[in-house]
PDB file of C-alpha atoms and ligand atoms in Angstrom:
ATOM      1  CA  UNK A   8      15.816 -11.545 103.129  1.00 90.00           C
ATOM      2  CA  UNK A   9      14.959 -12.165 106.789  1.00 97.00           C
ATOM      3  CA  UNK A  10      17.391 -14.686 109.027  1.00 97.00           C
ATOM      4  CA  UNK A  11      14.241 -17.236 108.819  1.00 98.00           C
ATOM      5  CA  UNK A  12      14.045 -16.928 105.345  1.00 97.00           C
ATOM      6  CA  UNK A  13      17.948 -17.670 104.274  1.00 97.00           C
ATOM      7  CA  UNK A  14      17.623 -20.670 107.111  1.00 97.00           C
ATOM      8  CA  UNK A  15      15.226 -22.413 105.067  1.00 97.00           C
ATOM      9  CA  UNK A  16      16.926 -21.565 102.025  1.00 97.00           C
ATOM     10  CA  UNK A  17      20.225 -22.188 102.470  1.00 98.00           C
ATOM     11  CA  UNK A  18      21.329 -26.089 102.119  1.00 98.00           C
ATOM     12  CA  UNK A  19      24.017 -28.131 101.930  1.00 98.00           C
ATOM     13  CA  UNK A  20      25.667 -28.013  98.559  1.00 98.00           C
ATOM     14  CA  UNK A  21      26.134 -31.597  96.615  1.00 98.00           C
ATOM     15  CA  UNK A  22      27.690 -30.300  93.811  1.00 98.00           C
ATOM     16  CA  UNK A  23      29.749 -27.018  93.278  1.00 98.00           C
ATOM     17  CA  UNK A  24      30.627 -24.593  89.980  1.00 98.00           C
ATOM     18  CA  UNK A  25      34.208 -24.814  89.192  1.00 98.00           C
ATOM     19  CA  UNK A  26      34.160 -21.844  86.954  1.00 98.00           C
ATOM     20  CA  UNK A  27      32.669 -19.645  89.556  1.00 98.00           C
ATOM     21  CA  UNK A  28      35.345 -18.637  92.135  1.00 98.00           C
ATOM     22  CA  UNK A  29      34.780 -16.453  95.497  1.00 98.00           C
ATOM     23  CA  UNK A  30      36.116 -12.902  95.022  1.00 98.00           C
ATOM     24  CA  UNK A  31      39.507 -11.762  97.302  1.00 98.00           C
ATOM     25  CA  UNK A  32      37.331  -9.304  99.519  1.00 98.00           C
ATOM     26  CA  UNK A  33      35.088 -11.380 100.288  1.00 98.00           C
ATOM     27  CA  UNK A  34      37.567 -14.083 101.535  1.00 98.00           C
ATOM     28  CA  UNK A  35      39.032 -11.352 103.671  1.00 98.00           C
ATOM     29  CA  UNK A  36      35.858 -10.329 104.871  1.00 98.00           C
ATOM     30  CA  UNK A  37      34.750 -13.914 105.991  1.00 98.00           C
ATOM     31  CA  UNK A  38      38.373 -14.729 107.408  1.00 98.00           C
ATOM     32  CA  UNK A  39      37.109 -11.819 109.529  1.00 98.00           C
ATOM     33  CA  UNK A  40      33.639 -13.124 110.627  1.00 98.00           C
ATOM     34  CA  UNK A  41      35.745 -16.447 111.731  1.00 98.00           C
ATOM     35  CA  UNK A  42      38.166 -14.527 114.071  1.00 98.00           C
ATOM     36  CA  UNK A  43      35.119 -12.839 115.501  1.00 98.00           C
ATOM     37  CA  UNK A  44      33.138 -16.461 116.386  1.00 98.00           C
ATOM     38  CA  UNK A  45      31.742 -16.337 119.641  1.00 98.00           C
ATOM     39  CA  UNK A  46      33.536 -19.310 122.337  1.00 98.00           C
ATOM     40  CA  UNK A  47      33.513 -20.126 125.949  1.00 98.00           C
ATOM     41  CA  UNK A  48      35.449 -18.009 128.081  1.00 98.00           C
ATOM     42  CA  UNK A  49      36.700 -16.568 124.698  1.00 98.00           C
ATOM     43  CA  UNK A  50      39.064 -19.230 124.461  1.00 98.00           C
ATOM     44  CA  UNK A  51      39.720 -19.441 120.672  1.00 98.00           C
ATOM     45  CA  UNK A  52      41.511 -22.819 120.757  1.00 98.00           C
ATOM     46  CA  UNK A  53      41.677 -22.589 117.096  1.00 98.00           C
ATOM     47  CA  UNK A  54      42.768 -22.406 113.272  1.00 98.00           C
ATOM     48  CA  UNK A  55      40.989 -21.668 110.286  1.00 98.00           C
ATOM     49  CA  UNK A  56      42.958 -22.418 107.121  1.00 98.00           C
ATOM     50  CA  UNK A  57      41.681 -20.911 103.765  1.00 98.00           C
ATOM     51  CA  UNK A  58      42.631 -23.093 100.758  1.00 98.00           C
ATOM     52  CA  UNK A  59      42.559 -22.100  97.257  1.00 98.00           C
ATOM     53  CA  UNK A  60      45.474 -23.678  95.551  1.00 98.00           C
ATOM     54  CA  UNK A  61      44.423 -26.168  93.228  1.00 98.00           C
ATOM     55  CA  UNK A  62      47.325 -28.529  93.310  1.00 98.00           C
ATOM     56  CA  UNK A  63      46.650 -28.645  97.134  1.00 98.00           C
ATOM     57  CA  UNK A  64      42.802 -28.761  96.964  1.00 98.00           C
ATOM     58  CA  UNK A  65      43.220 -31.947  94.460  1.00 98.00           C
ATOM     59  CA  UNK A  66      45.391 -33.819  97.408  1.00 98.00           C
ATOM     60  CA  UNK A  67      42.624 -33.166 100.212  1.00 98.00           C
ATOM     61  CA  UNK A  68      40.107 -33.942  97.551  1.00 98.00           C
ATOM     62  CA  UNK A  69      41.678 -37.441  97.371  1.00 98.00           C
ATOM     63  CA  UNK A  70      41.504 -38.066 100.970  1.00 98.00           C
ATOM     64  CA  UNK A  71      37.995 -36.654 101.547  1.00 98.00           C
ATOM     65  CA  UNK A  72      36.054 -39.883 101.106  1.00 98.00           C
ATOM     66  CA  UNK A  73      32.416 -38.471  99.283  1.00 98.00           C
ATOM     67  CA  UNK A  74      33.169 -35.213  99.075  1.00 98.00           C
ATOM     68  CA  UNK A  75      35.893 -35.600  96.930  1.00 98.00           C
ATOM     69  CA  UNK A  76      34.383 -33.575  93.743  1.00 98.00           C
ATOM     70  CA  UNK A  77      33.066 -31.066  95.687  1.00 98.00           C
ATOM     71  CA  UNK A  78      36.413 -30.266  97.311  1.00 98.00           C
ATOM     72  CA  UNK A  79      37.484 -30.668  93.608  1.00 98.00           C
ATOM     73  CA  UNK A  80      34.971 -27.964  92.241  1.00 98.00           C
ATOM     74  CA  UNK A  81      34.208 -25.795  95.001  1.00 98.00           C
ATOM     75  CA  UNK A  82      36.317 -21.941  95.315  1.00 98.00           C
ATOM     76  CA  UNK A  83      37.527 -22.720  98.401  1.00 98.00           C
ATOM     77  CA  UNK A  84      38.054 -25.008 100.993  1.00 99.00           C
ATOM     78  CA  UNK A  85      38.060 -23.701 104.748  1.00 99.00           C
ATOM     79  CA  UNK A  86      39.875 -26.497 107.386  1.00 99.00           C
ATOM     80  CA  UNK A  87      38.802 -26.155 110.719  1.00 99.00           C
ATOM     81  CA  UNK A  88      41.177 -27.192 113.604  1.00 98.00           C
ATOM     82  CA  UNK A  89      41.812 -27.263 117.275  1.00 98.00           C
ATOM     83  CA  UNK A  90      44.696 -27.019 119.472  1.00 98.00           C
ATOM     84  CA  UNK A  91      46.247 -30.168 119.603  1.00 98.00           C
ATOM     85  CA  UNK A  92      47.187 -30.855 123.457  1.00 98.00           C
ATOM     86  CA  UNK A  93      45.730 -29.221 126.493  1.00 98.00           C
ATOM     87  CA  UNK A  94      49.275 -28.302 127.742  1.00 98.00           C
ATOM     88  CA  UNK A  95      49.703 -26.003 124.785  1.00 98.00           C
ATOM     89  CA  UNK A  96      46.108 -24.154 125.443  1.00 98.00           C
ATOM     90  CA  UNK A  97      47.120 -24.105 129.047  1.00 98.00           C
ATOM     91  CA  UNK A  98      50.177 -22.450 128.375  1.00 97.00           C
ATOM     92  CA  UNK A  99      49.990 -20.515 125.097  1.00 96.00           C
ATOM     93  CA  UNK A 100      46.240 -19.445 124.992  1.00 96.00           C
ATOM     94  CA  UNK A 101      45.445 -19.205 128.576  1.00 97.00           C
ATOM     95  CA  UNK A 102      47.379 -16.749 129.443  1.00 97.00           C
ATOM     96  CA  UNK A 103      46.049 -14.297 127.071  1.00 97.00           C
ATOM     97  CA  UNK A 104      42.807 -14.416 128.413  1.00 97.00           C
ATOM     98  CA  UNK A 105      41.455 -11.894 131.494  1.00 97.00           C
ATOM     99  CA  UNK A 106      41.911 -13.225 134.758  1.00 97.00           C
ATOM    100  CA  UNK A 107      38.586 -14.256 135.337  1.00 97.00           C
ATOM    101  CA  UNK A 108      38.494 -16.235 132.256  1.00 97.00           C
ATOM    102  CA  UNK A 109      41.841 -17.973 134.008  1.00 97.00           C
ATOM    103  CA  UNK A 110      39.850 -18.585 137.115  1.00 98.00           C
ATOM    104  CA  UNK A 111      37.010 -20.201 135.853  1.00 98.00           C
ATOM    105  CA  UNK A 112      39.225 -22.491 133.856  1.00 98.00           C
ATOM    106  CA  UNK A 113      40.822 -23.699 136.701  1.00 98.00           C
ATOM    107  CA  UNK A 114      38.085 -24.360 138.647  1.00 98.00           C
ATOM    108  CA  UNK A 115      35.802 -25.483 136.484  1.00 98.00           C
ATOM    109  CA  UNK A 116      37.512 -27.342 133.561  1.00 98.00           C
ATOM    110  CA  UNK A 117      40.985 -28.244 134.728  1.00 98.00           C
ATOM    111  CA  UNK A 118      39.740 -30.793 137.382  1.00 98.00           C
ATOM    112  CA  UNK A 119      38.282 -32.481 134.254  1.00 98.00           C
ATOM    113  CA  UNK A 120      39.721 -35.545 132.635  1.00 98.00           C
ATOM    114  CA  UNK A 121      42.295 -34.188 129.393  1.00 98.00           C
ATOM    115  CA  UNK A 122      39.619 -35.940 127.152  1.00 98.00           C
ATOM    116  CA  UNK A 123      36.919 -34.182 128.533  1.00 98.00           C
ATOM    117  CA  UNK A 124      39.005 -30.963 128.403  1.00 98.00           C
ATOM    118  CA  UNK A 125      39.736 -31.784 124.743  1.00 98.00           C
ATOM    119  CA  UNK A 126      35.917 -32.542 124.151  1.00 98.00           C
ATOM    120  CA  UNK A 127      34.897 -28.883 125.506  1.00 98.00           C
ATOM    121  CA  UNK A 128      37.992 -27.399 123.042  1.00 98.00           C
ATOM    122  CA  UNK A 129      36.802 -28.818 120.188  1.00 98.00           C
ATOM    123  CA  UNK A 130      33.129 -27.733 120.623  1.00 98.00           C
ATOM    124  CA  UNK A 131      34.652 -24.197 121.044  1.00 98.00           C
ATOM    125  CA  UNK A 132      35.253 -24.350 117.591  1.00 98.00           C
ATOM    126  CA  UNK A 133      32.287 -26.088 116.179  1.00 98.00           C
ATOM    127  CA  UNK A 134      30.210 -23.126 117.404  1.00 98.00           C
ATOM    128  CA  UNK A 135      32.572 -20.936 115.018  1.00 98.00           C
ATOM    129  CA  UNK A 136      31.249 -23.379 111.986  1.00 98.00           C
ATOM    130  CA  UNK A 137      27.290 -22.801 112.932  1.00 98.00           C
ATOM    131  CA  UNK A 138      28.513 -18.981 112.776  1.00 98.00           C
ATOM    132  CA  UNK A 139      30.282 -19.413 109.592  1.00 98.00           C
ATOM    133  CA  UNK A 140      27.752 -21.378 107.707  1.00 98.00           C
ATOM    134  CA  UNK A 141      25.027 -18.668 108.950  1.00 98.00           C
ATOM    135  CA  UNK A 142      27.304 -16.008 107.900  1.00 98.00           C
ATOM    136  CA  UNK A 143      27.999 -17.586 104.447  1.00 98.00           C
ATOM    137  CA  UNK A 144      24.032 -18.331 104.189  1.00 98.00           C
ATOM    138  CA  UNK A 145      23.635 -14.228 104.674  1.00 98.00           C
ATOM    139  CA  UNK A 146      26.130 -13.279 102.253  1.00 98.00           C
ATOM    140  CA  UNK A 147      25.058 -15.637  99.601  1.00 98.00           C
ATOM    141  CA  UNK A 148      27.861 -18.182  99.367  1.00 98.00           C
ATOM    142  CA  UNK A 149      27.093 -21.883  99.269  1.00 98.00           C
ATOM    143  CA  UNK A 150      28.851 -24.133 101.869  1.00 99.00           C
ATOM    144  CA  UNK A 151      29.277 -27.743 102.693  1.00 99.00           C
ATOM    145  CA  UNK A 152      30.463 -28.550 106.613  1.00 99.00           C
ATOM    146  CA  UNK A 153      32.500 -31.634 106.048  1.00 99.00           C
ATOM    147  CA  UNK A 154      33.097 -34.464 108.663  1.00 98.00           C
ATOM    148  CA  UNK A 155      33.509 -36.831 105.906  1.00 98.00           C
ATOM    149  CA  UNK A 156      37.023 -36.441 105.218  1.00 98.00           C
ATOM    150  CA  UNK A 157      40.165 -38.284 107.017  1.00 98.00           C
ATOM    151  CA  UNK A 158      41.440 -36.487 109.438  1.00 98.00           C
ATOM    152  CA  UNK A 159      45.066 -37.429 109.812  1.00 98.00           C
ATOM    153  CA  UNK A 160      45.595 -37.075 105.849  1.00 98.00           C
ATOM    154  CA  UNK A 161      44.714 -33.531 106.302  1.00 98.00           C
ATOM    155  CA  UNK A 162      46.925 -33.244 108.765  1.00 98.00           C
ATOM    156  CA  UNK A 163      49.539 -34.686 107.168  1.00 98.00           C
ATOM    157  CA  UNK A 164      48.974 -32.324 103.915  1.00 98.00           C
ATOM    158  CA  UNK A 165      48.786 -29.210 105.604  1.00 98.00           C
ATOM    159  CA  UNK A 166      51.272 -29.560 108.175  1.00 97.00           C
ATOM    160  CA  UNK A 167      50.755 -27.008 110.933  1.00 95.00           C
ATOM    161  CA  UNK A 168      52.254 -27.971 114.176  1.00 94.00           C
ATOM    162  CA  UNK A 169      50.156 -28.103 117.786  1.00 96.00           C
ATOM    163  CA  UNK A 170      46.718 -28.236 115.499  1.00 98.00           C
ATOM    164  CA  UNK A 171      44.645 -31.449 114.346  1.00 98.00           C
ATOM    165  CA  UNK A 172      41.795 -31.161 111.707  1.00 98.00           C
ATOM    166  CA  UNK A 173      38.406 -31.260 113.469  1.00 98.00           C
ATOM    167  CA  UNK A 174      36.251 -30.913 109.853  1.00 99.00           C
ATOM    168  CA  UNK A 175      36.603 -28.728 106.502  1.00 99.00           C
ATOM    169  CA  UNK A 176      34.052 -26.383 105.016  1.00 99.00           C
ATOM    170  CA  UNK A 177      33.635 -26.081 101.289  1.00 99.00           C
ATOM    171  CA  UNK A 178      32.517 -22.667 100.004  1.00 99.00           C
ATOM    172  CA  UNK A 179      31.781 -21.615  96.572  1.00 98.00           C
ATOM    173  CA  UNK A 180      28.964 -21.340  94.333  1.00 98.00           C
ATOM    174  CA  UNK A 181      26.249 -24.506  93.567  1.00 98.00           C
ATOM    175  CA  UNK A 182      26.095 -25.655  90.058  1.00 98.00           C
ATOM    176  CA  UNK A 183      22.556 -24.876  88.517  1.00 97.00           C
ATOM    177  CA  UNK A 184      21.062 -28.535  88.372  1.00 97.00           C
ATOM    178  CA  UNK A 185      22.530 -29.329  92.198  1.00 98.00           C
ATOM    179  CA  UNK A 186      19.969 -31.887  93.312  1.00 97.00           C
ATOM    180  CA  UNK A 187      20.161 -31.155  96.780  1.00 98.00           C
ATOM    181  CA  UNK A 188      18.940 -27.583  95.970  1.00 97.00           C
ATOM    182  CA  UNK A 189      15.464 -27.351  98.595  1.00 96.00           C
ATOM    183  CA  UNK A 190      13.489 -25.936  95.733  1.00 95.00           C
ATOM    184  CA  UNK A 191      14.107 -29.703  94.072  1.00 97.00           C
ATOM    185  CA  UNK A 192      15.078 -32.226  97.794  1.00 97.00           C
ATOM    186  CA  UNK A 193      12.752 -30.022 100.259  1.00 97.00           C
ATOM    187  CA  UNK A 194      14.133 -30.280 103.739  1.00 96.00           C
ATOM    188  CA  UNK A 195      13.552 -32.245 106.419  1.00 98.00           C
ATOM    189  CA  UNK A 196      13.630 -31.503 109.518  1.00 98.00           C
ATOM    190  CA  UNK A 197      11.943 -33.218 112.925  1.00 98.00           C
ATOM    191  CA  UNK A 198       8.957 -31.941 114.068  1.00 98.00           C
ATOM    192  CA  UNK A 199       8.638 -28.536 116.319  1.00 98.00           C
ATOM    193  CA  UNK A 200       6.743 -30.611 119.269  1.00 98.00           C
ATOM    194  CA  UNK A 201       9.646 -33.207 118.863  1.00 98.00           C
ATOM    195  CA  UNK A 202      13.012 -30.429 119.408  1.00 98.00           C
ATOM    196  CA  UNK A 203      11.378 -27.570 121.259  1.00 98.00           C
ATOM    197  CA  UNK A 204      10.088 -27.158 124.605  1.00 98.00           C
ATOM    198  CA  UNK A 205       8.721 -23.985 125.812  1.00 98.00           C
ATOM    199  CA  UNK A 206       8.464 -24.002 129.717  1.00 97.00           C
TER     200      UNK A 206
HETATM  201  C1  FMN B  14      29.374 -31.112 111.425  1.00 53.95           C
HETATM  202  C2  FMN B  14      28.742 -31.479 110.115  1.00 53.95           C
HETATM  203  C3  FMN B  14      29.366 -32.411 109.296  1.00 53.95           C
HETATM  204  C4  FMN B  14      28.813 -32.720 108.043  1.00 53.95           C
HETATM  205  N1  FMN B  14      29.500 -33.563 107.189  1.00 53.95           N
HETATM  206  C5  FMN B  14      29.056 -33.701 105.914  1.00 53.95           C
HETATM  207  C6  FMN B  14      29.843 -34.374 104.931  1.00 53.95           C
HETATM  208  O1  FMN B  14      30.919 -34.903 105.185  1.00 53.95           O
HETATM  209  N2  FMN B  14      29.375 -34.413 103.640  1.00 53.95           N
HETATM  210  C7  FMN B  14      28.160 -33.848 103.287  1.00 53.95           C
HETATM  211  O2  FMN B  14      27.785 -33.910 102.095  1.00 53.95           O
HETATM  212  N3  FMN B  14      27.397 -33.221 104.194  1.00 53.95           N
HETATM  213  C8  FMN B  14      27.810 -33.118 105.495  1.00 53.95           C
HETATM  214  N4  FMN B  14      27.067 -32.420 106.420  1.00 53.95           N
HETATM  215  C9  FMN B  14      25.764 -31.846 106.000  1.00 53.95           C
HETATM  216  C10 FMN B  14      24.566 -32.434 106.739  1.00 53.95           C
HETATM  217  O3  FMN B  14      24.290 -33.731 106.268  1.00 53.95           O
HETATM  218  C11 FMN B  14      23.378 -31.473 106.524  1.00 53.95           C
HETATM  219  O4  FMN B  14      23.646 -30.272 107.192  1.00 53.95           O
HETATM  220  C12 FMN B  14      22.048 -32.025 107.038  1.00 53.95           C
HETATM  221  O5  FMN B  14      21.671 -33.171 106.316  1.00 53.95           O
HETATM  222  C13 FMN B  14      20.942 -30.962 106.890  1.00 53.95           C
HETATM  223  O6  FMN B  14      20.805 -30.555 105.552  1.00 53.95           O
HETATM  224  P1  FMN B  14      20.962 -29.043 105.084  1.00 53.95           P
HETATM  225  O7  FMN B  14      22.304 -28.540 105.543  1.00 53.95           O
HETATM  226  O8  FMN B  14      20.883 -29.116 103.577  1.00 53.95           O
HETATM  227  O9  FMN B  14      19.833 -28.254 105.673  1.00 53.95           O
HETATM  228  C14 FMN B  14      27.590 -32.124 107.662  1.00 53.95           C
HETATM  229  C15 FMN B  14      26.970 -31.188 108.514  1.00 53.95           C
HETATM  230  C16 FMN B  14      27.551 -30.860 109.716  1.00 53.95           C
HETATM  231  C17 FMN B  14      26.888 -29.797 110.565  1.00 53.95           C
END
């Protein structure tokens, strides 16, 4: 199928097959595509945890607001999440970087404001979710990005030190009669006129 086709197939999934589970490789293969995600200077300021444990999945479930039974039902559940403090990118990922990536930083984004500098982090890593839900769209796994959930809960649940929760991605398979399916809710979208501009 061409990229144009799976974009105006793929949708966001409303209600997820608990019996059908995503296999090991493929997890592998799509923890993968996430260290791979494209970001500004090729900072990486993030974490990517894969969840499949049950017990777990039921205690973010409870603290996800409406997406509880998906997080419930679905295979897996994929938590996004961005260095915590600017010191700790400063000093841990940084230095990793080439030197030109270090130079730019300096000049361009440490002058900023640390909330402004934590703004431009965080995008970093939504950019790795647009990749992810293309790349999950291609490979024929449904996915639901997930703002909708409370952010400190997960946080408190998963415990991993210097990172905070930015969103969570359900992936799995849809259950047959998912309403939200575009062959029975057709998109919408705006207009062409409306969102492009062709100079
Ligand atoms: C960053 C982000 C957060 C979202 N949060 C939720 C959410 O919490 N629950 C949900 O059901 N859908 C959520 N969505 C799905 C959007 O509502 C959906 O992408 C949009 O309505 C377009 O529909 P489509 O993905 O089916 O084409 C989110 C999407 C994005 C990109």
């Amino acid at each position: 199928m061409s990229f144009i086709d799976i974009a105006k197939s793929r949708y966001t999934t409303k209600k997820y097959d608990p019996t059908r589970k995503i296999d090991a490789d493929t997890i592998e293969e799509l923890k993968e595509i996430l260290r791979f995600s494209p970001s500004s200077i090729n900072s990486q300021p993030w974490k990517f945890t894969f969840i499949s444990n049950e017990e777990i999945k039921k205690e973010l479930a409870k603290v996800s607001y409406h997406n509880e039974s998906k997080v419930n039902d679905t295979s897996h559940v994929v938590v996004f999440s961005v260095v915590k403090e600017v010191k700790d990118f400063e000093e841990k990922n940084l230095p990793l970087l080439p030197e030109r990536a270090t130079l730019y930083y300096n000049r361009v984004l440490k002058p900023k404001s640390v909330s402004e500098i934590k703004t431009w982090l965080s995008c970093q890593v939504y950019v790795a979710l647009g990749y992810f839900l293309s790349a999950c769209a291609c490979m024929g796994i449904d996915t639901t990005a997930m703002e909708g959930i409370q952010l400190d809960e997960y946080d408190r649940i998963l415990q991993d030190d210097g990172y905070r929760t930015l969103f969570a991605v359900c992936i799995g398979f849809r259950d047959k009669d998912d309403e939200n399916q575009p062959t029975l809710n057709p998109k919408f979208r705006l207009d062409a006129e409306k969102v492009i501009r062709t100079i």
